[in-house]
PDB file of C-alpha atoms in Angstrom:
ATOM      1  CA  MET A   1      14.467  27.185 -44.698  1.00 48.00           C
ATOM      2  CA  SER A   2      13.073  23.721 -44.938  1.00 47.00           C
ATOM      3  CA  GLU A   3      15.168  21.304 -46.956  1.00 53.00           C
ATOM      4  CA  THR A   4      12.437  18.654 -46.855  1.00 77.00           C
ATOM      5  CA  LEU A   5       9.748  20.652 -48.648  1.00 92.00           C
ATOM      6  CA  ARG A   6      10.369  20.328 -52.357  1.00 96.00           C
ATOM      7  CA  HIS A   7       8.794  19.514 -55.679  1.00 97.00           C
ATOM      8  CA  MET A   8      10.637  17.134 -57.985  1.00 98.00           C
ATOM      9  CA  TYR A   9       9.802  16.289 -61.588  1.00 98.00           C
ATOM     10  CA  GLU A  10      11.462  14.004 -64.113  1.00 98.00           C
ATOM     11  CA  ILE A  11      10.439  14.125 -67.751  1.00 98.00           C
ATOM     12  CA  TYR A  12      11.849  12.510 -70.858  1.00 99.00           C
ATOM     13  CA  ILE A  13      11.989  14.580 -74.027  1.00 99.00           C
ATOM     14  CA  ARG A  14      13.010  13.551 -77.531  1.00 99.00           C
ATOM     15  CA  THR A  15      15.559  16.316 -78.098  1.00 99.00           C
ATOM     16  CA  THR A  16      19.227  17.164 -77.676  1.00 99.00           C
ATOM     17  CA  PRO A  17      20.738  18.712 -74.539  1.00 99.00           C
ATOM     18  CA  GLU A  18      21.531  21.865 -76.519  1.00 99.00           C
ATOM     19  CA  LYS A  19      17.959  22.301 -77.759  1.00 99.00           C
ATOM     20  CA  LEU A  20      16.596  21.657 -74.266  1.00 99.00           C
ATOM     21  CA  TRP A  21      18.995  24.188 -72.737  1.00 99.00           C
ATOM     22  CA  ASN A  22      17.971  26.727 -75.378  1.00 99.00           C
ATOM     23  CA  ALA A  23      14.291  26.125 -74.604  1.00 99.00           C
ATOM     24  CA  LEU A  24      14.937  26.720 -70.890  1.00 99.00           C
ATOM     25  CA  THR A  25      16.863  29.963 -71.438  1.00 99.00           C
ATOM     26  CA  ASN A  26      15.593  31.588 -74.654  1.00 99.00           C
ATOM     27  CA  GLY A  27      12.770  34.059 -74.060  1.00 98.00           C
ATOM     28  CA  GLU A  28      11.226  33.480 -77.494  1.00 98.00           C
ATOM     29  CA  LEU A  29      10.795  29.836 -76.520  1.00 98.00           C
ATOM     30  CA  THR A  30       9.888  30.219 -72.822  1.00 98.00           C
ATOM     31  CA  LYS A  31       6.928  32.428 -73.686  1.00 96.00           C
ATOM     32  CA  GLN A  32       5.499  29.514 -75.685  1.00 96.00           C
ATOM     33  CA  TYR A  33       5.293  27.162 -72.688  1.00 96.00           C
ATOM     34  CA  PHE A  34       5.815  29.228 -69.503  1.00 96.00           C
ATOM     35  CA  TYR A  35       2.391  30.908 -69.321  1.00 93.00           C
ATOM     36  CA  GLY A  36       3.425  33.494 -71.918  1.00 94.00           C
ATOM     37  CA  ALA A  37       6.479  34.704 -69.948  1.00 96.00           C
ATOM     38  CA  ALA A  38       9.737  35.474 -71.747  1.00 98.00           C
ATOM     39  CA  ALA A  39      13.022  34.808 -69.941  1.00 98.00           C
ATOM     40  CA  HIS A  40      15.560  37.644 -69.879  1.00 98.00           C
ATOM     41  CA  SER A  41      19.135  36.942 -68.740  1.00 99.00           C
ATOM     42  CA  ASP A  42      22.597  36.045 -69.975  1.00 99.00           C
ATOM     43  CA  TRP A  43      22.246  32.948 -67.731  1.00 98.00           C
ATOM     44  CA  LYS A  44      25.733  33.249 -66.264  1.00 99.00           C
ATOM     45  CA  ALA A  45      26.338  32.447 -62.588  1.00 98.00           C
ATOM     46  CA  GLY A  46      25.768  35.585 -60.523  1.00 98.00           C
ATOM     47  CA  SER A  47      23.537  37.254 -63.124  1.00 99.00           C
ATOM     48  CA  ALA A  48      19.950  38.287 -62.549  1.00 99.00           C
ATOM     49  CA  TYR A  49      17.036  36.933 -64.569  1.00 98.00           C
ATOM     50  CA  GLU A  50      13.434  38.005 -65.079  1.00 98.00           C
ATOM     51  CA  MET A  51      10.398  36.341 -66.596  1.00 98.00           C
ATOM     52  CA  ILE A  52       8.255  39.037 -68.229  1.00 97.00           C
ATOM     53  CA  ASP A  53       4.636  38.320 -69.185  1.00 94.00           C
ATOM     54  CA  GLU A  54       2.854  39.428 -72.357  1.00 92.00           C
ATOM     55  CA  ASP A  55       1.696  42.661 -70.691  1.00 93.00           C
ATOM     56  CA  GLY A  56       5.289  43.608 -69.837  1.00 95.00           C
ATOM     57  CA  ASP A  57       4.859  42.818 -66.140  1.00 94.00           C
ATOM     58  CA  LYS A  58       7.478  40.956 -64.142  1.00 95.00           C
ATOM     59  CA  MET A  59       6.208  37.457 -63.349  1.00 94.00           C
ATOM     60  CA  LEU A  60       9.324  35.930 -61.756  1.00 96.00           C
ATOM     61  CA  PHE A  61      12.803  37.122 -60.912  1.00 97.00           C
ATOM     62  CA  GLY A  62      15.935  35.955 -59.182  1.00 98.00           C
ATOM     63  CA  ASP A  63      19.609  35.194 -59.588  1.00 99.00           C
ATOM     64  CA  VAL A  64      21.470  32.518 -61.493  1.00 99.00           C
ATOM     65  CA  VAL A  65      23.315  30.415 -58.907  1.00 99.00           C
ATOM     66  CA  GLU A  66      24.974  27.904 -61.248  1.00 99.00           C
ATOM     67  CA  SER A  67      25.126  27.643 -65.020  1.00 99.00           C
ATOM     68  CA  ASP A  68      26.730  24.717 -66.854  1.00 99.00           C
ATOM     69  CA  PRO A  69      25.326  24.674 -70.405  1.00 99.00           C
ATOM     70  CA  PRO A  70      23.832  22.344 -71.547  1.00 99.00           C
ATOM     71  CA  ASN A  71      23.866  20.251 -68.369  1.00 99.00           C
ATOM     72  CA  LYS A  72      22.697  22.157 -65.310  1.00 99.00           C
ATOM     73  CA  LEU A  73      20.973  25.420 -64.408  1.00 99.00           C
ATOM     74  CA  VAL A  74      20.292  26.568 -60.838  1.00 99.00           C
ATOM     75  CA  TYR A  75      18.469  29.801 -60.007  1.00 99.00           C
ATOM     76  CA  THR A  76      16.583  31.469 -57.183  1.00 98.00           C
ATOM     77  CA  PHE A  77      12.822  31.817 -57.612  1.00 97.00           C
ATOM     78  CA  ASN A  78      10.874  34.896 -56.543  1.00 96.00           C
ATOM     79  CA  ALA A  79       7.247  35.251 -57.637  1.00 92.00           C
ATOM     80  CA  ALA A  80       6.082  38.745 -58.545  1.00 91.00           C
ATOM     81  CA  TYR A  81       2.684  37.874 -60.051  1.00 84.00           C
ATOM     82  CA  ASP A  82       0.882  37.215 -56.763  1.00 80.00           C
ATOM     83  CA  PRO A  83       1.058  39.584 -53.762  1.00 78.00           C
ATOM     84  CA  ALA A  84       0.854  36.627 -51.354  1.00 76.00           C
ATOM     85  CA  GLU A  85       3.827  34.921 -53.011  1.00 81.00           C
ATOM     86  CA  ASP A  86       5.722  38.193 -53.396  1.00 80.00           C
ATOM     87  CA  ARG A  87       6.174  38.228 -49.602  1.00 87.00           C
ATOM     88  CA  ASP A  88       7.779  34.768 -49.594  1.00 92.00           C
ATOM     89  CA  PRO A  89      11.565  34.514 -49.395  1.00 94.00           C
ATOM     90  CA  PRO A  90      13.335  33.130 -52.469  1.00 96.00           C
ATOM     91  CA  SER A  91      13.287  29.421 -53.158  1.00 97.00           C
ATOM     92  CA  ARG A  92      15.595  27.549 -55.543  1.00 98.00           C
ATOM     93  CA  VAL A  93      15.107  25.700 -58.825  1.00 99.00           C
ATOM     94  CA  THR A  94      17.617  23.177 -60.192  1.00 99.00           C
ATOM     95  CA  CYS A  95      17.324  21.852 -63.744  1.00 99.00           C
ATOM     96  CA  GLU A  96      19.574  18.938 -64.683  1.00 99.00           C
ATOM     97  CA  ILE A  97      19.751  17.631 -68.241  1.00 99.00           C
ATOM     98  CA  ALA A  98      20.972  14.080 -68.852  1.00 99.00           C
ATOM     99  CA  PRO A  99      21.325  12.817 -72.435  1.00 98.00           C
ATOM    100  CA  MET A 100      20.025   9.292 -72.993  1.00 98.00           C
ATOM    101  CA  GLY A 101      20.594   8.445 -76.639  1.00 96.00           C
ATOM    102  CA  GLU A 102      17.983  10.257 -78.718  1.00 96.00           C
ATOM    103  CA  ILE A 103      16.210  11.638 -75.664  1.00 98.00           C
ATOM    104  CA  CYS A 104      17.054  13.768 -72.654  1.00 99.00           C
ATOM    105  CA  LYS A 105      15.961  13.324 -69.083  1.00 99.00           C
ATOM    106  CA  LEU A 106      15.142  16.645 -67.440  1.00 99.00           C
ATOM    107  CA  THR A 107      15.080  16.608 -63.651  1.00 99.00           C
ATOM    108  CA  LEU A 108      13.634  19.752 -62.089  1.00 99.00           C
ATOM    109  CA  VAL A 109      13.800  20.215 -58.329  1.00 98.00           C
ATOM    110  CA  HIS A 110      12.162  23.229 -56.670  1.00 98.00           C
ATOM    111  CA  GLU A 111      13.265  23.472 -53.035  1.00 98.00           C
ATOM    112  CA  HIS A 112      14.552  25.683 -50.209  1.00 96.00           C
ATOM    113  CA  PHE A 113      11.054  26.869 -49.337  1.00 96.00           C
ATOM    114  CA  ALA A 114      10.621  28.682 -46.025  1.00 94.00           C
ATOM    115  CA  GLY A 115       7.883  26.293 -44.922  1.00 94.00           C
ATOM    116  CA  GLU A 116       4.533  25.695 -46.595  1.00 94.00           C
ATOM    117  CA  THR A 117       4.502  29.143 -48.168  1.00 93.00           C
ATOM    118  CA  GLU A 118       2.144  30.364 -50.881  1.00 91.00           C
ATOM    119  CA  THR A 119       4.975  29.793 -53.348  1.00 92.00           C
ATOM    120  CA  PHE A 120       5.297  26.176 -52.200  1.00 94.00           C
ATOM    121  CA  LYS A 121       1.546  25.609 -52.528  1.00 91.00           C
ATOM    122  CA  ASN A 122       1.122  27.320 -55.897  1.00 90.00           C
ATOM    123  CA  THR A 123       4.168  25.866 -57.621  1.00 91.00           C
ATOM    124  CA  ARG A 124       2.934  22.361 -56.822  1.00 89.00           C
ATOM    125  CA  SER A 125       0.324  22.700 -59.576  1.00 88.00           C
ATOM    126  CA  GLY A 126       2.275  25.139 -61.745  1.00 91.00           C
ATOM    127  CA  TRP A 127       5.275  23.097 -62.846  1.00 94.00           C
ATOM    128  CA  GLY A 128       3.360  20.193 -64.425  1.00 93.00           C
ATOM    129  CA  PRO A 129       1.745  22.261 -67.202  1.00 94.00           C
ATOM    130  CA  ILE A 130       5.005  24.148 -67.794  1.00 96.00           C
ATOM    131  CA  LEU A 131       7.011  20.957 -68.225  1.00 97.00           C
ATOM    132  CA  SER A 132       4.300  19.345 -70.358  1.00 96.00           C
ATOM    133  CA  GLY A 133       4.326  22.445 -72.543  1.00 96.00           C
ATOM    134  CA  LEU A 134       8.118  22.336 -72.814  1.00 98.00           C
ATOM    135  CA  LYS A 135       8.045  18.678 -73.876  1.00 98.00           C
ATOM    136  CA  THR A 136       5.265  19.260 -76.404  1.00 97.00           C
ATOM    137  CA  LEU A 137       6.998  22.300 -77.892  1.00 98.00           C
ATOM    138  CA  LEU A 138      10.307  20.502 -78.339  1.00 99.00           C
ATOM    139  CA  GLU A 139       8.785  17.315 -79.743  1.00 98.00           C
ATOM    140  CA  THR A 140       6.107  18.804 -82.022  1.00 98.00           C
ATOM    141  CA  GLY A 141       7.148  22.404 -82.576  1.00 97.00           C
ATOM    142  CA  LYS A 142       3.739  23.536 -81.304  1.00 96.00           C
ATOM    143  CA  PRO A 143       2.893  24.985 -77.875  1.00 92.00           C
ATOM    144  CA  LEU A 144       0.090  23.718 -75.651  1.00 90.00           C
ATOM    145  CA  GLY A 145      -1.101  27.291 -75.358  1.00 78.00           C
ATOM    146  CA  PHE A 146      -1.653  27.826 -71.617  1.00 70.00           C
ATOM    147  CA  ARG A 147      -1.395  31.579 -70.987  1.00 66.00           C
ATOM    148  CA  ARG A 148      -2.393  31.530 -67.321  1.00 60.00           C
ATOM    149  CA  PRO A 149      -1.895  28.911 -64.613  1.00 56.00           C
ATOM    150  CA  GLN A 150      -5.683  28.737 -64.120  1.00 49.00           C
ATOM    151  CA  GLU A 151      -6.123  27.481 -67.698  1.00 51.00           C
ATOM    152  CA  ALA A 152      -3.962  24.480 -66.901  1.00 51.00           C
ATOM    153  CA  THR A 153      -5.735  23.578 -63.678  1.00 54.00           C
ATOM    154  CA  THR A 154      -9.355  24.511 -64.411  1.00 50.00           C
ATOM    155  CA  GLY A 155      -9.572  24.690 -68.192  1.00 53.00           C
ATOM    156  CA  SER A 156     -10.766  28.315 -68.101  1.00 49.00           C
TER     157      SER A 156
END
C-alpha cells in the first residue's frame, strides 16, 4: 500500500454536525448526491456497508473501521461498478466533521491505495461532484442531480 497516494478535500457547509453526519450515512439522502446510490449500514465500527444504485446493483462496499457520530467516519472503499476497479484492493476513506459556528468543515481523505490503481485514478474526479452535491443538498434542500459520474465530468 502506498501511504503517499491520496485525495484530500476540505469543504465548508452551512449545517450542523448532526445534519452532516445524517447526510453521510442516511441512504435516502446519499442517493440524492452520491450518483443515485443509497447507503445501507448501521455505521458501527466493524459493520459492513453497501452503496446500492437505482437499479439495485451494488456500487460500493466495505467495512466501517471507525464511527464517532457526528465527528468522524472511517470506512474501507471497494468499487463494484467497474470491473477494472473491482480488482483493486480496498482503499480507505476518512470523513472528519469540525463545527465552526454556523458552519461545518468536512475533511475527506481517500488513501491507502495500492499504487496508481484504477480506483485511485477514477476517484480523483469522482469526489468533487459528490461533495458539491452534498453541500448543495444541505444548504438548499435540492440535489444537483448527477446520476452518473460521467454527467459530472462531461455534462452528458
